[in-house]
Coordinates of C-alpha atoms and ligand atoms in Angstrom, one line a residue:
Chain A
M115 CA 10.6 -92.4 20.7
P116 CA 8.4 -90.2 18.6
I117 CA 8.6 -86.5 19.1
Q118 CA 5.7 -84.0 19.1
A119 CA 6.5 -80.4 19.9
Q120 CA 5.6 -76.8 19.3
Y121 CA 8.0 -74.2 17.9
L122 CA 6.8 -70.6 17.4
G123 CA 3.3 -72.1 17.7
M124 CA 4.0 -74.4 14.8
P125 CA 3.6 -78.2 15.4
L126 CA 6.8 -80.2 14.7
S127 CA 6.8 -83.9 14.8
L128 CA 9.0 -86.9 14.1
D129 CA 7.5 -90.4 14.3
D130 CA 9.6 -93.4 15.4
L131 CA 10.2 -94.6 11.8
E132 CA 12.4 -91.5 11.3
V133 CA 15.6 -93.3 12.5
E134 CA 18.1 -91.0 10.8
N135 CA 16.3 -87.8 11.6
L136 CA 15.7 -88.7 15.2
A137 CA 19.5 -89.4 15.6
F138 CA 20.4 -86.1 13.9
F139 CA 18.1 -84.0 16.1
K140 CA 19.1 -85.8 19.2
H141 CA 22.7 -84.8 18.8
C142 CA 21.4 -81.2 18.1
A143 CA 19.5 -81.4 21.4
E144 CA 22.8 -82.1 23.1
H145 CA 24.2 -79.0 21.3
D146 CA 26.7 -81.3 19.6
F147 CA 26.3 -81.3 15.8
H148 CA 26.9 -84.7 14.2
L149 CA 26.6 -85.8 10.6
Q150 CA 26.7 -89.3 9.1
A151 CA 30.1 -90.5 7.9
C152 CA 30.0 -93.3 5.3
A153 CA 31.7 -96.4 6.6
D154 CA 33.0 -97.2 3.1
C155 CA 34.0 -94.0 1.4
N156 CA 34.3 -91.9 4.6
L157 CA 32.4 -88.9 3.1
L158 CA 30.0 -86.9 5.3
R159 CA 26.5 -86.1 4.1
Y160 CA 23.7 -83.7 4.9
P161 CA 20.7 -83.9 5.3
P162 CA 20.5 -87.3 6.9
T163 CA 19.8 -90.2 4.5
T164 CA 19.6 -94.0 4.6
A165 CA 22.3 -94.6 2.0
C166 CA 25.5 -92.8 1.0
P167 CA 24.8 -90.5 -2.0
W168 CA 28.5 -91.0 -3.1
C169 CA 28.8 -94.8 -3.0
M170 CA 25.4 -96.2 -2.0
S171 CA 26.7 -97.8 1.1
R172 CA 24.1 -98.5 3.9
D173 CA 26.7 -98.2 6.7
A174 CA 27.4 -95.0 8.4
K175 CA 28.4 -93.7 11.8
W176 CA 27.5 -90.4 13.4
V177 CA 30.6 -88.2 13.9
P178 CA 31.0 -84.8 15.5
V179 CA 31.4 -81.9 13.0
E180 CA 32.4 -78.4 13.9
G181 CA 29.6 -76.0 13.1
K182 CA 31.6 -73.3 11.3
G183 CA 31.4 -72.0 7.8
A184 CA 30.6 -69.2 5.4
V185 CA 27.2 -68.1 3.9
H186 CA 26.9 -69.6 0.4
S187 CA 23.6 -68.0 -0.4
Y188 CA 20.4 -67.0 1.4
T189 CA 16.9 -65.6 1.2
E190 CA 15.7 -62.7 3.3
V191 CA 12.0 -63.1 3.9
H192 CA 9.9 -60.0 4.3
H193 CA 6.5 -61.5 3.6
A194 CA 6.2 -64.7 5.6
I195 CA 3.6 -67.2 4.6
Q196 CA 3.7 -69.5 7.6
P197 CA 1.8 -68.1 10.5
A198 CA 4.7 -69.0 12.8
F199 CA 7.0 -66.6 11.1
K200 CA 4.7 -63.6 10.5
A201 CA 5.9 -61.9 13.7
H202 CA 9.5 -62.4 12.9
T203 CA 10.1 -60.7 9.6
P204 CA 12.5 -59.9 8.1
Y205 CA 14.2 -63.2 8.8
L206 CA 17.1 -64.9 7.0
V207 CA 17.3 -68.4 5.7
L208 CA 21.0 -69.2 5.3
L209 CA 22.6 -71.8 3.2
V210 CA 26.0 -72.3 4.8
D211 CA 29.1 -74.0 3.4
L212 CA 30.7 -75.9 6.2
D213 CA 34.5 -75.6 6.4
R214 CA 34.6 -79.4 6.8
Q215 CA 34.7 -81.3 3.5
L216 CA 34.4 -78.0 1.4
G217 CA 35.0 -78.7 -2.3
K218 CA 34.8 -82.5 -1.9
P219 CA 34.3 -84.9 -3.6
T220 CA 34.3 -82.3 -6.4
E221 CA 34.9 -78.6 -6.4
H222 CA 31.2 -78.0 -6.7
D223 CA 30.2 -80.0 -3.6
A224 CA 29.9 -78.8 -0.1
L225 CA 28.0 -79.7 3.1
R226 CA 25.5 -76.8 2.8
V227 CA 23.6 -76.7 6.1
V228 CA 20.4 -74.7 6.3
G229 CA 19.5 -72.5 9.3
N230 CA 18.1 -69.2 10.2
L231 CA 20.2 -66.3 11.3
A232 CA 19.9 -66.4 15.1
T233 CA 21.2 -64.8 18.2
S234 CA 23.8 -66.8 20.2
D235 CA 20.9 -68.2 22.4
G236 CA 19.1 -69.5 19.3
K237 CA 16.4 -66.9 18.9
L238 CA 15.6 -65.5 15.4
A239 CA 17.9 -62.5 14.8
P240 CA 16.7 -58.9 15.2
P241 CA 16.5 -56.7 12.0
E242 CA 19.8 -54.9 12.7
M243 CA 21.6 -58.2 12.8
V244 CA 20.0 -59.4 9.6
K245 CA 21.4 -56.3 7.8
R246 CA 25.0 -57.3 8.7
V247 CA 24.9 -60.7 6.9
G248 CA 25.4 -61.6 3.3
I249 CA 27.2 -64.1 1.1
G250 CA 30.7 -64.7 2.6
T251 CA 29.8 -63.9 6.2
R252 CA 31.5 -66.2 8.6
V253 CA 29.0 -67.9 10.9
R254 CA 29.0 -70.5 13.7
M255 CA 26.3 -72.9 14.7
V256 CA 24.0 -72.3 17.6
F257 CA 20.9 -74.3 18.6
T258 CA 17.2 -73.6 19.3
D259 CA 15.9 -75.9 21.9
V260 CA 12.4 -77.2 21.0
A261 CA 11.8 -80.3 23.1
P262 CA 13.6 -83.2 24.6
G263 CA 15.5 -84.9 21.7
L264 CA 14.8 -82.0 19.4
A265 CA 16.8 -78.8 18.8
L266 CA 17.2 -77.0 15.5
P267 CA 20.7 -76.1 14.3
Q268 CA 20.9 -72.4 13.6
W269 CA 23.6 -69.9 12.6
T270 CA 24.9 -66.8 14.2
I271 CA 27.7 -64.3 13.2
D272 CA 31.1 -65.7 14.2
D273 CA 32.6 -62.8 16.1
T274 CA 35.9 -64.6 16.6
A275 CA 36.4 -65.1 12.8
K276 CA 37.9 -62.7 10.3
Q277 CA 34.9 -61.4 8.4
P278 CA 34.9 -60.2 4.7
D279 CA 35.2 -56.4 4.4
K280 CA 31.7 -56.3 3.0
P281 CA 29.6 -59.4 2.7
W282 CA 27.6 -59.5 -0.6
R283 CA 24.0 -58.4 0.0
Y284 CA 21.1 -58.0 -2.4
P285 CA 21.5 -54.4 -3.5
Q286 CA 18.0 -53.1 -2.4
E287 CA 17.7 -52.8 1.4
Chain B
M582 CA 12.9 -110.3 -37.7
P583 CA 15.6 -107.7 -38.6
L584 CA 14.6 -104.1 -38.4
P585 CA 14.7 -102.0 -41.6
A586 CA 18.1 -100.4 -42.0
D587 CA 16.7 -96.8 -41.7
V588 CA 15.5 -97.4 -38.1
D589 CA 18.1 -96.1 -35.6
T590 CA 17.3 -98.1 -32.5
S591 CA 20.3 -96.6 -30.7
S592 CA 18.6 -93.3 -30.2
P593 CA 15.1 -91.9 -29.9
R594 CA 15.8 -89.5 -32.8
H595 CA 13.7 -91.4 -35.3
L596 CA 10.6 -90.1 -33.4
R597 CA 11.4 -86.6 -34.7
D598 CA 8.3 -85.2 -36.4
K599 CA 6.4 -88.5 -35.9
Y600 CA 4.0 -87.1 -33.3
A601 CA 2.2 -83.8 -33.2
I602 CA 0.0 -81.6 -31.0
V603 CA -3.2 -81.3 -33.0
G604 CA -5.6 -79.6 -30.6
V605 CA -5.3 -77.1 -27.7
G606 CA -8.0 -75.7 -25.4
E607 CA -8.4 -73.9 -22.1
T608 CA -11.0 -72.3 -19.9
T609 CA -11.0 -68.6 -18.9
Y610 CA -8.0 -67.6 -16.7
T611 CA -9.8 -66.3 -13.7
R612 CA -9.9 -65.9 -9.9
G613 CA -13.0 -67.5 -8.5
S614 CA -13.9 -70.0 -11.3
G615 CA -17.1 -71.0 -9.5
M616 CA -16.4 -74.5 -10.8
T617 CA -14.9 -77.7 -9.5
T618 CA -11.6 -78.8 -11.1
R619 CA -13.6 -81.7 -12.6
S620 CA -15.8 -79.1 -14.4
L621 CA -12.8 -77.0 -15.4
G622 CA -11.0 -80.0 -16.8
T623 CA -14.1 -81.1 -18.7
W624 CA -14.4 -77.8 -20.4
A625 CA -10.7 -77.6 -21.3
V626 CA -10.5 -81.1 -22.8
R627 CA -13.7 -80.6 -24.7
N628 CA -12.3 -77.3 -26.1
A629 CA -9.1 -79.1 -27.2
I630 CA -11.0 -82.0 -28.9
L631 CA -13.2 -79.5 -30.8
D632 CA -10.1 -77.4 -31.7
A633 CA -8.6 -80.6 -33.2
G634 CA -11.7 -81.3 -35.1
L635 CA -12.0 -84.7 -33.4
K636 CA -14.9 -86.6 -31.7
P637 CA -14.8 -88.2 -28.2
A638 CA -14.5 -91.6 -29.9
D639 CA -11.2 -90.4 -31.4
I640 CA -9.5 -90.0 -28.0
D641 CA -8.4 -93.2 -26.2
G642 CA -5.6 -92.0 -24.0
M643 CA -5.6 -89.4 -21.2
L644 CA -2.9 -88.0 -18.9
S645 CA -3.0 -85.4 -16.2
Y646 CA -0.7 -84.0 -13.6
Q647 CA -1.5 -82.6 -10.2
S648 CA -0.4 -82.4 -6.6
G649 CA -3.5 -83.5 -4.7
D650 CA -5.3 -80.5 -6.0
S651 CA -7.3 -81.7 -8.9
T652 CA -9.5 -84.4 -10.5
F653 CA -8.5 -87.6 -12.3
A654 CA -8.4 -88.5 -15.9
P655 CA -11.1 -91.2 -15.9
F656 CA -13.7 -88.8 -14.5
I657 CA -13.1 -86.3 -17.2
A658 CA -13.1 -89.1 -19.8
G659 CA -16.3 -90.5 -18.5
D660 CA -18.0 -87.1 -18.4
L661 CA -17.2 -86.5 -22.0
G662 CA -18.2 -90.0 -23.2
I663 CA -14.6 -91.1 -23.9
R664 CA -13.6 -94.7 -23.5
L665 CA -10.0 -95.0 -22.5
N666 CA -7.4 -97.6 -23.5
F667 CA -4.8 -95.8 -21.4
Y668 CA -4.7 -93.2 -18.7
M669 CA -2.3 -92.0 -16.0
D670 CA -2.5 -89.2 -13.4
V671 CA 0.9 -88.2 -12.3
F672 CA 2.2 -86.2 -9.3
G673 CA 3.8 -82.9 -10.2
G674 CA 3.4 -79.3 -11.2
G675 CA 5.9 -77.4 -13.4
S676 CA 7.9 -79.4 -15.9
S677 CA 5.1 -81.9 -16.3
T678 CA 3.6 -80.8 -19.6
E679 CA 6.7 -81.5 -21.7
A680 CA 7.4 -84.7 -19.8
L681 CA 3.8 -86.0 -20.4
V682 CA 4.0 -85.2 -24.1
G683 CA 7.0 -87.6 -24.1
I684 CA 5.0 -90.2 -22.2
A685 CA 2.1 -89.8 -24.7
M686 CA 4.5 -90.3 -27.6
G687 CA 5.8 -93.4 -25.8
V688 CA 2.5 -95.0 -25.1
I689 CA 1.3 -94.4 -28.7
E690 CA 4.6 -95.8 -30.0
A691 CA 4.0 -98.8 -27.8
G692 CA 0.7 -99.4 -29.4
M693 CA -1.2 -98.9 -26.1
C694 CA -3.5 -96.2 -27.5
K695 CA -3.7 -93.8 -30.5
T696 CA -4.6 -90.3 -29.4
V697 CA -3.9 -88.8 -26.0
A698 CA -5.5 -85.8 -24.3
I699 CA -3.3 -84.2 -21.6
F700 CA -4.9 -81.8 -19.1
R701 CA -4.1 -79.7 -16.0
A702 CA -7.2 -78.5 -14.0
M703 CA -6.7 -76.3 -11.0
N704 CA -8.3 -73.7 -8.8
G705 CA -4.9 -72.2 -8.0
F706 CA -6.4 -69.1 -6.4
S707 CA -9.7 -70.1 -4.9
Q708 CA -8.8 -73.6 -3.6
V709 CA -5.2 -74.8 -3.3
R710 CA -3.1 -71.6 -3.6
I711 CA 0.0 -71.9 -5.7
G712 CA 1.9 -69.3 -3.6
G713 CA 1.5 -71.6 -0.6
T714 CA -0.5 -69.2 1.5
G715 CA -3.8 -70.1 3.1
A716 CA -4.3 -73.7 4.4
R717 CA -1.1 -74.9 2.8
S718 CA 1.0 -72.5 5.0
A719 CA -0.1 -73.9 8.3
V720 CA 0.3 -77.7 8.0
P721 CA 2.2 -79.5 10.7
V722 CA 5.9 -79.9 10.0
S723 CA 7.2 -83.4 10.1
S724 CA 9.9 -85.8 8.8
D725 CA 12.3 -84.3 6.3
M726 CA 10.4 -81.0 6.3
L727 CA 12.1 -80.3 9.6
H728 CA 15.2 -79.4 7.6
S729 CA 13.3 -76.7 5.6
R730 CA 9.8 -75.6 6.7
A731 CA 10.9 -75.4 10.4
Y732 CA 13.1 -72.5 9.2
G733 CA 10.3 -70.6 7.4
W734 CA 11.6 -72.0 4.2
Q735 CA 8.6 -73.4 2.4
S736 CA 7.1 -71.6 -0.6
A737 CA 8.5 -71.9 -4.0
G738 CA 9.9 -68.4 -3.9
Q739 CA 11.6 -69.0 -0.6
M740 CA 13.0 -72.4 -1.7
F741 CA 14.4 -71.1 -5.1
S742 CA 15.8 -67.8 -3.9
P743 CA 19.3 -69.1 -2.9
T744 CA 19.8 -70.0 -6.6
F745 CA 18.5 -66.6 -7.7
L746 CA 20.7 -64.6 -5.4
R747 CA 23.7 -66.7 -6.0
H748 CA 23.3 -66.0 -9.8
M749 CA 23.5 -62.3 -9.0
Y750 CA 26.6 -62.9 -6.9
D751 CA 28.3 -65.1 -9.4
Y752 CA 27.6 -63.1 -12.5
G753 CA 26.6 -59.6 -11.5
T754 CA 23.0 -60.0 -12.7
T755 CA 21.0 -57.0 -11.6
P756 CA 17.5 -56.6 -10.3
A757 CA 16.6 -54.3 -13.3
Q758 CA 17.8 -56.9 -15.8
V759 CA 15.6 -59.6 -14.3
A760 CA 12.6 -57.2 -13.9
A761 CA 12.7 -56.8 -17.6
V762 CA 11.2 -60.2 -17.9
R763 CA 8.0 -59.0 -16.1
A764 CA 7.9 -55.8 -18.2
T765 CA 8.2 -57.8 -21.4
H766 CA 5.7 -60.5 -20.5
S767 CA 3.2 -57.8 -19.4
A768 CA 3.6 -56.1 -22.8
H769 CA 2.8 -59.4 -24.4
A770 CA -0.2 -59.9 -22.2
S771 CA -1.5 -56.5 -23.1
N772 CA -2.0 -58.1 -26.6
N773 CA -3.8 -61.1 -25.2
P774 CA -7.4 -60.7 -24.3
K775 CA -7.3 -64.0 -22.4
A776 CA -4.6 -62.8 -20.0
Y777 CA -5.6 -62.3 -16.3
Y778 CA -3.2 -59.2 -16.0
K779 CA -3.4 -57.2 -19.2
K780 CA -1.8 -54.0 -17.9
R781 CA 1.7 -53.1 -19.0
V782 CA 4.2 -52.6 -16.2
S783 CA 7.7 -51.1 -16.3
V784 CA 11.0 -52.2 -14.9
E785 CA 10.6 -49.4 -12.3
D786 CA 7.1 -50.7 -11.3
V787 CA 8.6 -54.1 -10.6
L788 CA 11.5 -52.7 -8.6
A789 CA 9.1 -50.5 -6.6
S790 CA 6.8 -53.3 -5.7
R791 CA 7.2 -54.7 -2.2
I792 CA 9.9 -57.4 -1.4
I793 CA 8.4 -60.8 -0.8
C794 CA 11.7 -62.6 -0.1
K795 CA 14.9 -61.3 -1.5
P796 CA 15.5 -61.1 -4.5
L797 CA 11.8 -61.4 -5.3
H798 CA 9.5 -58.4 -5.5
L799 CA 5.8 -59.0 -5.7
L800 CA 5.9 -58.4 -9.5
D801 CA 8.8 -60.9 -9.9
C802 CA 6.2 -63.6 -8.9
C803 CA 3.6 -65.2 -11.1
V804 CA -0.1 -64.8 -10.8
E805 CA -2.4 -67.3 -9.0
T806 CA -5.4 -68.2 -11.1
D807 CA -8.2 -70.8 -11.5
N808 CA -8.2 -72.5 -14.9
A809 CA -7.8 -75.7 -16.9
T810 CA -5.7 -76.3 -20.0
A811 CA -5.5 -79.3 -22.4
I812 CA -3.6 -80.5 -25.5
I813 CA -4.1 -83.4 -27.8
V814 CA -1.2 -85.5 -29.0
T815 CA -1.4 -88.0 -31.8
G816 CA 0.7 -89.5 -34.6
A817 CA 1.7 -87.1 -37.4
D818 CA 0.0 -89.4 -39.9
R819 CA -3.4 -88.9 -38.2
A820 CA -2.7 -85.2 -37.8
K821 CA -2.8 -84.6 -41.6
D822 CA -6.6 -84.4 -41.7
G823 CA -6.9 -82.1 -38.7
R824 CA -8.6 -78.8 -38.5
H825 CA -5.3 -76.9 -38.1
R826 CA -1.7 -77.4 -39.2
P827 CA -0.2 -79.7 -36.7
A828 CA 2.7 -78.7 -34.4
L829 CA 5.2 -81.4 -35.0
I830 CA 7.2 -82.6 -32.0
R831 CA 10.9 -82.5 -32.7
G832 CA 12.1 -83.7 -29.4
V833 CA 11.4 -83.8 -25.7
A834 CA 13.3 -83.9 -22.4
G835 CA 11.4 -84.9 -19.3
R836 CA 12.1 -84.0 -15.7
V837 CA 15.8 -84.0 -16.2
C838 CA 17.6 -83.5 -12.8
K839 CA 20.8 -82.1 -11.4
P840 CA 22.6 -84.5 -9.0
R841 CA 21.2 -84.4 -5.4
I842 CA 17.9 -82.6 -5.9
D843 CA 17.0 -82.7 -2.2
M844 CA 16.6 -78.9 -2.3
H845 CA 19.5 -78.4 0.0
Y846 CA 21.8 -77.5 -2.8
Q847 CA 24.6 -80.0 -1.9
H848 CA 25.9 -80.0 -5.5
G849 CA 26.8 -76.8 -7.1
P850 CA 27.1 -74.5 -8.8
I851 CA 23.7 -73.6 -7.4
S852 CA 23.4 -70.8 -9.9
T853 CA 23.2 -73.5 -12.6
V854 CA 19.8 -75.2 -13.2
A855 CA 18.7 -78.5 -14.7
G856 CA 18.6 -77.1 -18.2
K857 CA 22.4 -77.6 -18.3
Y858 CA 21.7 -81.3 -18.4
A859 CA 18.4 -81.3 -20.3
R860 CA 20.0 -79.4 -23.2
E861 CA 22.2 -82.4 -23.9
I862 CA 19.1 -84.4 -24.6
L863 CA 16.9 -81.8 -26.1
W864 CA 19.0 -80.3 -28.9
P865 CA 20.5 -83.5 -30.3
N866 CA 17.1 -85.2 -30.3
A867 CA 15.4 -82.2 -31.9
G868 CA 18.2 -81.8 -34.5
V869 CA 18.1 -78.1 -34.0
G870 CA 19.9 -75.7 -31.7
P871 CA 19.0 -72.5 -29.9
E872 CA 19.9 -70.4 -32.9
D873 CA 17.1 -72.2 -35.0
V874 CA 14.4 -71.3 -32.5
D875 CA 11.9 -68.5 -33.4
V876 CA 9.9 -68.3 -30.1
T877 CA 10.5 -69.6 -26.6
G878 CA 8.3 -70.5 -23.7
S879 CA 10.7 -70.3 -20.8
Y880 CA 8.7 -71.0 -17.6
D881 CA 8.0 -67.9 -15.6
A882 CA 7.0 -69.0 -12.1
F883 CA 9.3 -66.1 -11.3
T884 CA 11.2 -63.6 -13.6
F885 CA 14.4 -65.4 -12.6
T886 CA 13.2 -68.8 -13.8
T887 CA 12.8 -67.5 -17.3
M888 CA 16.3 -66.0 -17.3
L889 CA 18.1 -69.0 -15.7
Q890 CA 16.6 -71.5 -18.2
L891 CA 17.2 -69.5 -21.3
E892 CA 20.8 -69.2 -20.2
D893 CA 21.4 -72.9 -19.3
Y894 CA 19.7 -74.2 -22.5
G895 CA 22.3 -72.1 -24.3
F896 CA 20.4 -69.2 -25.8
C897 CA 23.2 -67.1 -24.5
K898 CA 26.6 -67.6 -22.8
K899 CA 26.6 -68.8 -19.1
G900 CA 26.3 -65.8 -16.9
E901 CA 24.8 -63.5 -19.6
G902 CA 21.1 -64.3 -18.9
G903 CA 20.5 -60.9 -17.4
Q904 CA 21.7 -59.2 -20.5
Y905 CA 19.7 -61.6 -22.8
V906 CA 16.4 -61.0 -21.1
S907 CA 16.8 -57.2 -20.9
D908 CA 18.2 -56.3 -24.3
G909 CA 15.0 -56.6 -26.3
T910 CA 15.7 -60.1 -27.7
I911 CA 12.7 -61.7 -25.8
R912 CA 10.2 -59.0 -26.7
L913 CA 7.7 -59.2 -29.5
G914 CA 9.5 -57.7 -32.5
G915 CA 12.8 -58.9 -31.0
K916 CA 15.0 -61.7 -32.3
R917 CA 13.3 -64.5 -30.2
P918 CA 10.3 -63.5 -28.1
N919 CA 9.5 -65.4 -24.9
N920 CA 6.0 -66.2 -23.6
T921 CA 4.1 -64.2 -26.1
S922 CA 0.8 -64.8 -24.1
G923 CA 2.2 -63.2 -21.0
G924 CA 2.9 -66.5 -19.4
H925 CA 2.6 -67.4 -15.8
L926 CA 3.5 -63.8 -14.8
C927 CA 0.5 -62.4 -16.5
E928 CA -1.8 -64.7 -18.5
G929 CA -2.5 -67.3 -15.8
Y930 CA -0.9 -70.1 -13.8
T931 CA -1.2 -73.6 -15.3
H932 CA 2.1 -75.2 -14.4
G933 CA 3.4 -74.8 -17.9
M934 CA 0.6 -75.9 -20.3
N935 CA -0.5 -72.5 -21.4
M936 CA 3.0 -71.8 -22.7
V937 CA 2.8 -74.9 -24.9
I938 CA -0.7 -73.9 -26.1
E939 CA 0.6 -70.5 -27.0
N940 CA 3.5 -71.9 -29.0
V941 CA 1.2 -74.4 -30.8
R942 CA -0.8 -71.4 -32.0
Q943 CA 2.3 -69.4 -32.9
L944 CA 3.3 -72.3 -35.1
R945 CA -0.1 -72.3 -36.7
H946 CA 0.4 -68.6 -37.4
D947 CA -2.9 -68.0 -35.6
V948 CA -1.9 -66.9 -32.2
D949 CA -3.8 -63.7 -31.6
D950 CA -7.4 -62.7 -31.3
S951 CA -7.3 -59.2 -32.6
C952 CA -5.9 -59.4 -36.2
P953 CA -8.7 -59.8 -38.8
V954 CA -9.5 -63.1 -40.6
G955 CA -9.3 -62.9 -44.4
S956 CA -11.8 -64.3 -46.9
D957 CA -9.5 -67.4 -47.2
G958 CA -10.1 -68.0 -43.5
K959 CA -6.5 -67.2 -42.6
R960 CA -5.5 -64.6 -40.0
K961 CA -4.1 -61.4 -41.6
H962 CA -1.4 -60.3 -39.1
T963 CA -0.4 -56.7 -38.8
Y964 CA 2.8 -57.5 -36.8
D965 CA 2.1 -54.3 -35.0
Y966 CA 2.9 -55.1 -31.4
K967 CA 1.4 -52.0 -29.9
E968 CA -0.9 -52.4 -26.8
G969 CA -3.9 -54.4 -27.8
G970 CA -2.3 -55.3 -31.1
C971 CA -0.9 -58.4 -32.8
R972 CA 1.3 -60.9 -31.0
Q973 CA 2.1 -63.3 -33.9
V974 CA 5.9 -63.9 -34.4
R975 CA 6.8 -63.3 -38.0
D976 CA 7.6 -66.5 -40.0
C977 CA 7.4 -68.6 -36.9
E978 CA 8.8 -72.1 -37.7
V979 CA 10.4 -73.6 -34.6
S980 CA 9.5 -73.2 -30.9
A981 CA 11.1 -74.3 -27.7
N982 CA 9.3 -74.8 -24.3
L983 CA 11.4 -74.9 -21.2
G984 CA 9.5 -76.2 -18.2
W985 CA 10.6 -75.7 -14.6
A986 CA 9.9 -77.7 -11.5
M987 CA 12.7 -76.3 -9.4
P988 CA 16.3 -75.4 -9.9
G989 CA 17.2 -79.0 -9.9
T990 CA 14.5 -80.3 -12.3
G991 CA 13.3 -79.3 -15.7
S992 CA 11.7 -80.5 -18.9
A993 CA 11.7 -79.2 -22.5
M994 CA 10.2 -79.6 -25.9
V995 CA 11.0 -78.4 -29.4
M996 CA 8.1 -78.2 -31.9
R997 CA 8.0 -77.1 -35.6
R998 CA 5.3 -75.9 -37.9
G999 CA 3.8 -78.9 -39.7
Ligands
ZN183 ZN1 30.0 -93.7 0.8
ZN184 ZN1 -1.7 -60.8 -35.5

């Protein structure tokens, strides 16, 4: 089923040819993060693709993956260009190394999953929360419900995890 | 029939110095050109043909690059009375210029045509804004863009910043070191009457300008302008009778990629860019190394892109890019100036071609517009790089252009004075 929805006043859509993306976001809508696992080499991959980037296999199955990891890098946007985000600055776009499959198949590889810093109910984080996050911050996945069959995976500070003494932040606040 | 023994068919190195850039041309770098991209392109190609001392009938190939924001080669050719034996309009922005020079060499080598004009025409301020604001910022988000634009992760600056920040984290690169790129290029632009921004700015000015998205201040970002640029590529044998000394092409690397260039940085280190791979093609093909280069044109969509590429092409040790761009090396009068026109940060935004044009003129020893021309018709350079002064690099023999599409893709070209 194709999806047409609005998020922050921004139109989001997936047509019914988007087989892999529809499956990915359907799991997210159930607040149950899944990635494709290759049927031949068993490696997980992100974002969704038709073939395995490690062995070119076409066969994969969706498997549950724990949404926990650490911030690998980020950008903190102060001047939004998309109208949807202008009321929400500063906002963080986080690139998060999942704990699962970290450093595989080579030491330089990781499942790096994009998301905004959000509150535990999936709303864009307030400025005081943005200031607490940097490279190394431990985060857990939360979801922003958009429409039936579509939720966006997001990240929030993992209060149960041991955090670095001082996550690395760009020196100028 | 067996090939002559001196032809090395196992590598492309026998094309060294076999092709040249013989003409360059541009329009004014402006905001509000008051012209269509078709008109802009026509002016730039015409200027390049005249600069080469050629006639429309001498051009029989044409290449352009664009991203749905420009006109097509056959229109420009028709408007200038050029009959084409070959043309191609390719998709793409930064990193296209050097890649298309390689394609031009290839199609001439294949006997498909003899002389190729390459152009980029764009109203990057008044029509399709390069910074991604305006109409481009409000398009519906669909398909794979749900993994990026739905997060407010869309503009070039936003998309590249994880690489920029991670370089600071991995190597201790400082905001002031990187800001030195803007300060340097602005000093160069102050010696370039064609530059859109001619005012010199300091490192402090850059750091005091507002944050767009960390780590980018406003002055870490390039200018948006309306302009067209063009170059003419032909065989070195034909170049001998040209109006200017040819810029001989030593080697090219075109749109070389890191693994997994889906922009989600699955393969690291993310603080390393495609130059790490491209240099393995560029330097062996060119038969020179970074130490042999007199002037660089490292793409400055952002201050960081200049730094990252100079580092990964081996102009300094990995991790020392911040030092390299801030210790005076890349300044006019330094060991190896970069973007002597002011580049994309100051002269104008053309997705790389103006940096190639500048280096062609450097190799001709005729880069600036302010030094007097002597009775022999040659420019008498003062090599005084004060504001409004000379910008010719002394004894300039070898140049390197390093084009950037994104952290995962880049192109490059080495030229030498013919
Ligand atoms: Zn596989
Ligand atoms: Zn001069």
